[in-house]
GROMACS .gro file of C-alpha atoms in nm:
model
  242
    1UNK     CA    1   4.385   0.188  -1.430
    2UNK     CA    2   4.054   0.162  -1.515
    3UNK     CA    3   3.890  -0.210  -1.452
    4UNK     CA    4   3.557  -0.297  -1.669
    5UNK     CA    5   3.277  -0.566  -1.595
    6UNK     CA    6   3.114  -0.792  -1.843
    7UNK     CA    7   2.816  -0.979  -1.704
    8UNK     CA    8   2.823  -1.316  -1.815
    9UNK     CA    9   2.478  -1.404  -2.056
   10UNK     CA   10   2.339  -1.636  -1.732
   11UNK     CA   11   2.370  -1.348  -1.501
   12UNK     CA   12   2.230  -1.090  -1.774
   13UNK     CA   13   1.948  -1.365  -1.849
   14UNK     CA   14   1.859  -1.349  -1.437
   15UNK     CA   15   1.816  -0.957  -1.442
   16UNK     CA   16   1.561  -1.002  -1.793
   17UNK     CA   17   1.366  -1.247  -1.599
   18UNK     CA   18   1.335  -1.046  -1.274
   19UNK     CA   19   1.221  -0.720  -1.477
   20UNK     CA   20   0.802  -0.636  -1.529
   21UNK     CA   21   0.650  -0.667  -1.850
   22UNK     CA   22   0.831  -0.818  -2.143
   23UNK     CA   23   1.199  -0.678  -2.139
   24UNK     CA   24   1.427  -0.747  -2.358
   25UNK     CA   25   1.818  -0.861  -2.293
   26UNK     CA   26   1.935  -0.558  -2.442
   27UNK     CA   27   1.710  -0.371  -2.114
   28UNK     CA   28   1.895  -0.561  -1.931
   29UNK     CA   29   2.207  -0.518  -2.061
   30UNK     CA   30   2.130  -0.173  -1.976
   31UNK     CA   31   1.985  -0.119  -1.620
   32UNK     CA   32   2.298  -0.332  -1.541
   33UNK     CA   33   2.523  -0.071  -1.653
   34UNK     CA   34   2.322   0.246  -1.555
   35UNK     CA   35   2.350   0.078  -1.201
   36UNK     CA   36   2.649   0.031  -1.208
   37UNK     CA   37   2.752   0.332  -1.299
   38UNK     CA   38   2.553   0.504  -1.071
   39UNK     CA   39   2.685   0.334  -0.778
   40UNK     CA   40   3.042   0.442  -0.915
   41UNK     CA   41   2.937   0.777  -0.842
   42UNK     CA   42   2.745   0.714  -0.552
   43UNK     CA   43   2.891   0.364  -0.358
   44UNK     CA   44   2.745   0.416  -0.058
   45UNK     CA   45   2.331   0.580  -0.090
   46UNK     CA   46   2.245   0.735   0.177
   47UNK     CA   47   1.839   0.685   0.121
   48UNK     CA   48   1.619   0.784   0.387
   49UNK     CA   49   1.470   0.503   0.546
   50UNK     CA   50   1.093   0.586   0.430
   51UNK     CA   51   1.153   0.680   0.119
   52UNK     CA   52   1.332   0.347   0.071
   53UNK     CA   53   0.978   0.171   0.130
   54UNK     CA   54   0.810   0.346  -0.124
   55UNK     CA   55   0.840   0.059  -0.366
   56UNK     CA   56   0.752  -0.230  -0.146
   57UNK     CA   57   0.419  -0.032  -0.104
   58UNK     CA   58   0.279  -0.131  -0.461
   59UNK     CA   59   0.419  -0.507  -0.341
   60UNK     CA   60   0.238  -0.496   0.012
   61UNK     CA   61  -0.085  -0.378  -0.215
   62UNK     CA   62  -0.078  -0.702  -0.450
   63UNK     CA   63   0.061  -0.463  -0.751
   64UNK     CA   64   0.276  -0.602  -0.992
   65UNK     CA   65   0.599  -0.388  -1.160
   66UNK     CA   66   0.396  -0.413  -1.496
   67UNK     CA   67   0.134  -0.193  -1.368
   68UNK     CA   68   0.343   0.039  -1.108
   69UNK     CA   69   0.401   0.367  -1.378
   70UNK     CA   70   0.026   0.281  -1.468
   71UNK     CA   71  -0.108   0.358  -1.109
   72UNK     CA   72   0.195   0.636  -1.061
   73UNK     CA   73   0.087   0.801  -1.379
   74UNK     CA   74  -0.307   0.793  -1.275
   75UNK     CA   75  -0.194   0.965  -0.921
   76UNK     CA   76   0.006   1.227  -1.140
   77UNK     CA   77   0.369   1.109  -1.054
   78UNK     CA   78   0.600   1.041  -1.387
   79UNK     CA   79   0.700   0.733  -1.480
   80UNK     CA   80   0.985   0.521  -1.372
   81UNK     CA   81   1.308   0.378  -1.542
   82UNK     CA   82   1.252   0.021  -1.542
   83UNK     CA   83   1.591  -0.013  -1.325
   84UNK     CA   84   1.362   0.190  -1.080
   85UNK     CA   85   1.088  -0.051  -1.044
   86UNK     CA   86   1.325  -0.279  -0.916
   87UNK     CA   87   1.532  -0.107  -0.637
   88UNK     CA   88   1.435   0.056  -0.378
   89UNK     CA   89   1.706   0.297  -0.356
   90UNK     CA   90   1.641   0.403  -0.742
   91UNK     CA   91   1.281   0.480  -0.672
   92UNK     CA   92   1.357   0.630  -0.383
   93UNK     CA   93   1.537   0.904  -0.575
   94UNK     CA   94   1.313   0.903  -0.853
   95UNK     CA   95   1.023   1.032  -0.648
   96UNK     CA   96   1.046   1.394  -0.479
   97UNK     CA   97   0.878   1.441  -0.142
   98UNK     CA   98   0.526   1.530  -0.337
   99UNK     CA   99   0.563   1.227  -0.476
  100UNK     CA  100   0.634   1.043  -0.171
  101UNK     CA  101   0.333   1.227   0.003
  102UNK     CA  102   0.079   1.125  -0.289
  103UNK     CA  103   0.175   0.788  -0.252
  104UNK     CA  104   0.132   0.768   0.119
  105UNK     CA  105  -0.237   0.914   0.072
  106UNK     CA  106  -0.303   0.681  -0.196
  107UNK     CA  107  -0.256   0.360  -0.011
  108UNK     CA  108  -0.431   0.559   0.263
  109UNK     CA  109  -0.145   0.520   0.518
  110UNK     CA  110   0.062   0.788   0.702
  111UNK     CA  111   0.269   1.027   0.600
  112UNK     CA  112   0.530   0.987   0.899
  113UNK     CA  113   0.576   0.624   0.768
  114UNK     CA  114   0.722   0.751   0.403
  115UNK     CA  115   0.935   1.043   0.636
  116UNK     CA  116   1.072   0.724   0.849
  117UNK     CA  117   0.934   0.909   1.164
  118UNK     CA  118   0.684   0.618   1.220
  119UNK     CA  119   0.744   0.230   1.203
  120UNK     CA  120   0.392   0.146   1.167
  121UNK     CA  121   0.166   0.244   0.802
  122UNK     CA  122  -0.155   0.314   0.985
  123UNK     CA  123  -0.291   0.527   1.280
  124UNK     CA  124  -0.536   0.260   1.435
  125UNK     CA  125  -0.757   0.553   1.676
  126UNK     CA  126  -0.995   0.423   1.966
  127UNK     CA  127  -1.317   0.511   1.814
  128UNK     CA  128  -1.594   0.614   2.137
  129UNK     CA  129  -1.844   0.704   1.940
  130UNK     CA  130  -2.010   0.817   1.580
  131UNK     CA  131  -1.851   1.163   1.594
  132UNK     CA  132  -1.528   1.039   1.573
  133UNK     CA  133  -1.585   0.915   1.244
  134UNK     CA  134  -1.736   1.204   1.058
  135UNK     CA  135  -1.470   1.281   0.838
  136UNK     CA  136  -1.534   0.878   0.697
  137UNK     CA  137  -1.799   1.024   0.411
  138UNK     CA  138  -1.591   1.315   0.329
  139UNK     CA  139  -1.281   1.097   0.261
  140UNK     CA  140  -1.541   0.887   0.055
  141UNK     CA  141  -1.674   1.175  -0.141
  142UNK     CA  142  -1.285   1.300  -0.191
  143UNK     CA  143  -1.184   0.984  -0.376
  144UNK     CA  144  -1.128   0.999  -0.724
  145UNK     CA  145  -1.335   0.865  -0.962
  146UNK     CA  146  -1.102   0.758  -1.252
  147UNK     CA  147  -1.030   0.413  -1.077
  148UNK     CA  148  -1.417   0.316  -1.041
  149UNK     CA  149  -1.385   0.259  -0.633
  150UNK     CA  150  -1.578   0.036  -0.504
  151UNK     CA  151  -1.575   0.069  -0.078
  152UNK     CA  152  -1.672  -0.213   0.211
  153UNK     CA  153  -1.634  -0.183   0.536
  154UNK     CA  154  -1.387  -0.464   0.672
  155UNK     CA  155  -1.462  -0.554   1.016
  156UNK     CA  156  -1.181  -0.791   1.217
  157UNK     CA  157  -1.272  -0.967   1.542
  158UNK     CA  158  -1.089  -1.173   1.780
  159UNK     CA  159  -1.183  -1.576   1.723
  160UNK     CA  160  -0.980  -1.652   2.010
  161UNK     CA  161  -1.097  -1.644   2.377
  162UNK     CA  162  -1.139  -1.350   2.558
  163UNK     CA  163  -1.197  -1.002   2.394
  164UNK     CA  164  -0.893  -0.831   2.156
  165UNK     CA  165  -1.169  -0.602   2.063
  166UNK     CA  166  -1.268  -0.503   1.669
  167UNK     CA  167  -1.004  -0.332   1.414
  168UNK     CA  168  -1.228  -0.194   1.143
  169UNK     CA  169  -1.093  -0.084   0.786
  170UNK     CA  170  -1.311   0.086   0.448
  171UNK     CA  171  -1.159  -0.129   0.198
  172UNK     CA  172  -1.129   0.062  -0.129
  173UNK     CA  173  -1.114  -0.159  -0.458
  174UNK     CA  174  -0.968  -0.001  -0.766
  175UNK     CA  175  -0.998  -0.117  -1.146
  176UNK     CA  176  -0.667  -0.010  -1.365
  177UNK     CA  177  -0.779  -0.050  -1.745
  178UNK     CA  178  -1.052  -0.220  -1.677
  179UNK     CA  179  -0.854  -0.572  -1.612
  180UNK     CA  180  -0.658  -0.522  -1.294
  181UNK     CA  181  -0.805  -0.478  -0.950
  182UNK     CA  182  -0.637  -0.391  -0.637
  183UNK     CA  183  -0.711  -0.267  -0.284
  184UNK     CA  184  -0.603  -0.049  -0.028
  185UNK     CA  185  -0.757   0.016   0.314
  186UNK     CA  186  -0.876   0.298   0.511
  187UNK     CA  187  -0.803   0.253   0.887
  188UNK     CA  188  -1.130   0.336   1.048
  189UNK     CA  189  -1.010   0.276   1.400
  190UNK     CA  190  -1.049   0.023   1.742
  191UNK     CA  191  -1.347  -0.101   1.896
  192UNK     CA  192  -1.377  -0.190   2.255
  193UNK     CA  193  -1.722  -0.411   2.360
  194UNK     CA  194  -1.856  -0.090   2.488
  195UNK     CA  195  -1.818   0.069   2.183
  196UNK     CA  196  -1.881  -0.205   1.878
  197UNK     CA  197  -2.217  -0.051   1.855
  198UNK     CA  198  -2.095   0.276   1.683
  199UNK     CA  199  -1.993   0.012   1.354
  200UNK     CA  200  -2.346  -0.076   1.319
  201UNK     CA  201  -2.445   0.287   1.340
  202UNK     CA  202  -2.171   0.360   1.051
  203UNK     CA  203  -2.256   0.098   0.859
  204UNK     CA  204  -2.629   0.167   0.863
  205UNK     CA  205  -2.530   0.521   0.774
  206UNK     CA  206  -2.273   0.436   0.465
  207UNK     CA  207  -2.514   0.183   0.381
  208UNK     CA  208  -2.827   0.419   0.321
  209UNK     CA  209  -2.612   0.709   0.202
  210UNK     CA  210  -2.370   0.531  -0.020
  211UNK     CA  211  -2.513   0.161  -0.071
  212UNK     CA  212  -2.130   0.015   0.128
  213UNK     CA  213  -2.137  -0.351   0.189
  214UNK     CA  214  -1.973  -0.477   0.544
  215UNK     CA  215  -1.813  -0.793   0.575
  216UNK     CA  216  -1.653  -0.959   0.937
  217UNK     CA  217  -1.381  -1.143   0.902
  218UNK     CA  218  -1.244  -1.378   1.229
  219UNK     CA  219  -0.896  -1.372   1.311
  220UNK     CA  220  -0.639  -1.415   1.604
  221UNK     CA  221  -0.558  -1.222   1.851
  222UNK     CA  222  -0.208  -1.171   1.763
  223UNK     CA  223  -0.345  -1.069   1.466
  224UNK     CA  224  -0.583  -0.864   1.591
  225UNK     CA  225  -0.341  -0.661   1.805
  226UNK     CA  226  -0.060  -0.647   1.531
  227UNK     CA  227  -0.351  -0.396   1.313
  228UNK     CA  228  -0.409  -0.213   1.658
  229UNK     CA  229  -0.060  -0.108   1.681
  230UNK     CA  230  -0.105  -0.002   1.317
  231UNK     CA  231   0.110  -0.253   1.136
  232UNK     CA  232  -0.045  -0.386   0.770
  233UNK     CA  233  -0.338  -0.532   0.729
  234UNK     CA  234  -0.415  -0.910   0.738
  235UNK     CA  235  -0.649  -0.930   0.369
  236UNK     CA  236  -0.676  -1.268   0.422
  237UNK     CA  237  -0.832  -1.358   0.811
  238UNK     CA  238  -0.947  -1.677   0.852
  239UNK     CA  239  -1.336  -1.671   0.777
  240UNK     CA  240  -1.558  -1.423   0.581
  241UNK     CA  241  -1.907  -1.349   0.733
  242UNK     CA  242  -2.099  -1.093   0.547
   0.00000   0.00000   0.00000
């Protein structure tokens, strides 16, 4: 006996709403039966865990469904069903482990953390001096110019008591089509007080070679030792100081 299932119109109506873009009911009508069919073939995925936070990447990065197979087709990755941009589990599968690995260095985080080897995005390195940060300029001059970057160095301190030391990022700001603009950060490393004189030295350098801005931003120390261990960035803080 085979048993069939109608979505009502409200529940059909829901799925059109939560889609990118302008999508029809008859797009819904369909994702809703290529996922359920696909989950009668497979009814329990077995996704890997990092591949199964490939999509909540473009979320964590302020960009919108509408514009994910815009910045995936830029990068050189093909384009996504439109059920896709809306599960986790479906992108997962849509994107091989090239794919997977572009993505990572796109949004400048870590490889491991797309494997599931790693919980954190970032490797947040103690930084002792300006050698440690020569390969800065070459990441710089490796970036792509088809997104018009635009690069500032983002420096976090502690505006609690006591020292939580400095978490320093490049910001990278991209333009898609000339309308959209996102960011994603470069982890640059950790500053002790002993060693928060090597960011002036790499500023003053990116700033004569490449015209970067810096700006400080103040934040707590939770915060401060959340980016440490690597987790996402804060992109808010609590105060701008340029």
């Amino acid at each position: 006996m085979r048993l069939y299932y109608y979505p009502t119109t409200a529940f059909v109506q829901a799925v059109q709403a939560s889609l990118p873009g302008t999508a029809s009911f008859n797009d819904a009508v369909s994702i809703i039966i290529d996922t359920v069919a696909h989950f009668s073939m497979h009814p329990f995925p077995e996704v890997p865990l990092g591949r199964a936070r490939l999509l909540g990447l473009f979320a964590q990065h302020g960009i919108p469904g509408v514009h994910i197979n815009k910045v995936m087709e830029k990068i050189g990755i093909p384009k996504a069903q439109l059920g896709a941009l809306s599960s986790p589990d479906l992108f997962a599968e849509h994107c091989s482990n090239d794919d997977a690995y572009k993505l990572a260095d796109f949004f400048c985080i870590t490889r491991p953390y797309v494997d599931g080897t790693r919980n954190t995005p970032y490797l947040v390195r103690d930084i002792n001096d300006l050698s440690d940060l020569s390969a800065i300029e070459s990441w710089i001059d490796s970036c792509s110019e088809e997104l018009q970057p635009h690069f500032t160095l983002i420096i976090y301190k502690c505006n609690g008591p006591g020292s939580s030391g400095t978490v320093v990022y490049l910001k990278k700001e991209q333009s898609l089509d000339m309308h959209f603009v996102f960011s994603t950060y470069l982890s640059v490393g950790y500053f002790t007080k002993q060693t928060e004189h090597v960011i002036n030295e790499l500023h003053e350098n990116l700033r004569l070679k490449r015209h970067i801005r810096k700006f400080e931003l103040t934040d707590s120390a939770e915060a401060i030792y959340s980016m440490r261990k690597g987790r996402f960035v804060n992109t808010t803080g609590t105060r701008f100081q340029s």
